[in-house]
XYZ file of C-alpha atoms in Angstrom:
239
model
C 28.275 13.360 10.864
C 27.387 16.912 10.371
C 24.160 18.002 11.655
C 22.601 21.058 11.171
C 20.649 23.394 13.563
C 18.489 25.488 11.751
C 17.164 28.034 14.071
C 17.664 27.187 17.625
C 15.824 29.603 20.231
C 16.416 32.549 17.684
C 13.775 34.785 16.702
C 12.953 37.653 14.321
C 15.099 39.930 15.893
C 18.146 37.898 15.038
C 17.694 38.915 11.133
C 15.191 37.727 8.550
C 17.330 34.642 7.458
C 16.361 32.901 10.749
C 13.925 30.028 9.385
C 10.652 30.440 11.737
C 7.825 28.927 9.955
C 7.707 25.301 9.143
C 8.050 26.208 5.481
C 11.047 28.338 5.831
C 12.535 25.487 8.149
C 12.020 22.707 5.116
C 13.441 25.287 2.661
C 16.517 26.042 4.796
C 17.008 22.191 5.697
C 16.598 21.234 2.280
C 19.568 23.311 0.992
C 21.574 22.380 4.102
C 21.211 18.803 3.336
C 22.040 19.392 -0.340
C 25.225 21.159 0.979
C 25.953 18.080 3.075
C 24.232 18.016 6.331
C 23.331 14.454 7.385
C 20.844 15.155 10.359
C 18.857 18.070 11.157
C 17.780 19.601 14.545
C 15.003 22.431 14.507
C 12.864 24.212 17.016
C 9.318 24.220 16.206
C 8.069 27.830 16.902
C 4.509 29.240 17.867
C 2.689 31.766 15.284
C 4.695 34.356 17.423
C 7.975 32.782 16.843
C 8.629 31.304 20.058
C 10.125 27.847 20.936
C 7.069 25.492 21.832
C 6.638 21.862 21.980
C 3.007 21.603 21.510
C 1.737 18.794 19.310
C 0.608 21.183 16.544
C 3.802 22.968 16.309
C 5.899 20.009 16.420
C 3.712 18.102 13.894
C 3.954 21.164 11.429
C 7.756 21.367 11.488
C 8.239 17.849 11.178
C 5.822 17.344 8.414
C 7.330 20.339 6.615
C 10.827 19.061 7.182
C 10.211 15.444 6.141
C 8.640 16.805 2.860
C 12.019 17.675 1.708
C 14.406 15.271 2.993
C 14.991 11.766 4.310
C 17.716 12.655 6.869
C 17.208 12.058 10.594
C 15.032 15.160 12.182
C 15.141 15.861 15.710
C 13.638 18.437 17.928
C 14.506 20.603 21.437
C 12.637 20.003 24.362
C 14.509 22.822 26.027
C 13.091 24.126 29.184
C 12.826 27.636 27.837
C 9.857 25.973 25.439
C 8.009 24.609 28.602
C 9.424 25.490 31.970
C 7.075 23.093 33.891
C 8.739 19.534 33.533
C 5.365 17.658 33.760
C 3.831 19.691 30.798
C 6.917 18.848 28.900
C 6.030 15.047 29.468
C 2.666 15.836 28.691
C 3.446 17.195 25.502
C 5.760 14.633 24.391
C 2.889 12.046 25.482
C 0.560 13.981 22.994
C 2.974 14.249 19.901
C 1.039 13.044 16.909
C 4.025 13.020 14.612
C 7.403 11.883 16.206
C 10.926 12.954 15.642
C 13.639 10.619 14.898
C 15.537 12.271 17.838
C 15.179 15.158 20.691
C 17.767 16.693 22.705
C 16.997 16.691 26.538
C 19.303 19.028 28.423
C 20.746 16.991 31.434
C 21.120 19.842 33.841
C 17.354 20.957 33.444
C 14.691 20.122 35.992
C 12.784 16.946 34.922
C 15.510 15.940 32.482
C 15.306 12.138 33.619
C 11.796 12.188 33.344
C 11.780 13.943 29.909
C 13.873 11.557 28.603
C 12.179 8.440 29.892
C 8.934 9.654 27.989
C 10.859 9.961 24.703
C 12.302 6.653 25.249
C 8.823 4.969 25.609
C 7.770 6.429 22.475
C 10.256 5.224 20.425
C 12.380 8.491 20.068
C 16.110 8.540 20.186
C 17.465 11.030 23.027
C 20.418 13.141 22.328
C 21.643 14.002 25.957
C 22.616 17.390 25.961
C 25.723 18.072 28.492
C 26.434 21.593 28.548
C 29.768 22.946 29.885
C 29.422 25.023 33.328
C 26.481 22.829 34.435
C 26.360 19.719 36.536
C 24.865 17.663 33.655
C 27.983 15.386 33.087
C 27.858 14.273 36.602
C 24.064 13.891 36.488
C 24.235 12.055 33.178
C 26.925 9.864 34.598
C 25.041 8.701 37.492
C 21.731 8.002 35.018
C 20.431 4.828 34.363
C 19.098 6.087 31.353
C 22.511 6.507 30.339
C 23.110 3.723 27.902
C 20.055 3.910 26.350
C 20.140 7.462 24.665
C 21.059 7.863 21.034
C 24.047 10.126 21.978
C 25.575 12.460 23.865
C 25.361 16.376 22.738
C 28.410 17.975 24.145
C 27.543 21.596 24.042
C 30.507 24.091 24.815
C 28.977 27.214 26.157
C 32.152 29.460 26.271
C 31.820 31.927 23.611
C 35.381 32.893 23.878
C 37.191 31.705 20.739
C 40.506 32.136 22.540
C 39.340 29.440 25.338
C 36.474 27.587 23.764
C 38.766 24.791 22.621
C 40.329 24.404 26.100
C 36.691 24.559 27.518
C 35.585 21.892 25.246
C 38.487 19.424 26.162
C 37.518 19.681 29.876
C 33.941 19.041 29.018
C 34.739 15.869 26.982
C 37.160 15.059 30.212
C 34.075 15.312 32.621
C 31.768 13.348 30.105
C 34.501 10.538 30.038
C 33.066 7.117 28.812
C 29.604 8.753 28.347
C 28.046 5.310 28.963
C 29.696 3.957 25.444
C 27.473 6.371 23.331
C 28.839 8.694 20.791
C 29.565 12.006 21.337
C 28.627 15.300 19.031
C 30.720 18.143 20.237
C 29.863 21.609 19.333
C 29.976 25.198 20.519
C 28.261 28.348 20.502
C 28.708 31.864 19.070
C 32.527 32.878 19.250
C 33.593 29.425 20.182
C 31.612 27.733 17.310
C 34.518 27.539 15.016
C 37.271 26.748 17.116
C 35.217 23.807 18.392
C 34.104 22.373 15.238
C 38.075 22.437 14.283
C 38.609 20.350 17.401
C 35.963 18.106 16.667
C 37.499 17.369 13.260
C 40.804 16.817 14.848
C 38.884 14.305 17.288
C 36.984 12.630 14.751
C 33.701 13.408 16.435
C 30.372 14.185 14.926
C 29.619 17.745 15.108
C 27.001 20.545 14.068
C 26.539 23.946 12.709
C 23.695 26.233 11.659
C 21.939 29.474 13.112
C 21.401 28.057 16.515
C 24.770 28.037 17.219
C 26.302 31.014 15.012
C 25.423 33.840 12.765
C 28.826 34.266 10.965
C 31.240 32.332 9.100
C 34.971 31.725 10.090
C 36.380 34.863 8.753
C 33.275 36.777 10.597
C 31.265 37.913 7.648
C 27.511 37.263 8.247
C 26.171 33.792 6.975
C 23.014 34.084 4.405
C 21.971 30.591 5.110
C 22.334 27.441 6.880
C 23.481 25.847 3.544
C 26.505 28.340 3.573
C 27.301 27.497 7.060
C 27.467 23.843 6.173
C 29.526 24.255 3.188
C 32.074 26.285 5.051
C 32.326 23.914 8.001
C 32.817 20.770 5.638
C 35.360 22.871 3.876
C 37.117 23.681 7.034
C 37.165 19.774 8.347
C 38.617 18.888 5.057
C 41.533 21.316 5.583
C 44.380 20.128 7.489
C 45.075 22.026 10.745
């Protein structure tokens, strides 16, 4: 399964190609799904382009994206969008339009409460397990582990020379993952090496401007669709 992560916490400073408004997100998603993406991860934005979990922003992003596609759509619940865990839970309980799933970074304070609030509302949980954190250990000990939709294994090592090894180490720490499916991905310079590894291991993966701004050859990407096309082409080519 190829997920497209269309914007992440990036903003206008990362270039005009980053979709920040609901309309721009919808256009980018439509193109990426046409290119072969089968799942969507978006970061709803405030009017000034910052990540937010407010019901109004989440509803606007979801309604716009769902007007152009029927594939599952998820959002972030990252602590950078709302540092107070109680406020994060409050926002989730106030959402008027629900995503199909939402990512919860298990190393962040309040992760269990955020995940529980999502599950209570019938929203699938992507358990974000970052390398270089204690997220894997916390997730392994969590009673909510068997109830998540999948594990989102995020390799934070940006070095293309070492990202694959970091990915294998992360998967080793995650272990059985409570029997849940794993989506493996990297970021920045580690994006493409980790994506190749996910293909060899036959794991779900993702691509998009959240993770990288460049194509495998280092050229600047012009759209999420171009990244999806490049990723699927790379995965279909024998290593």
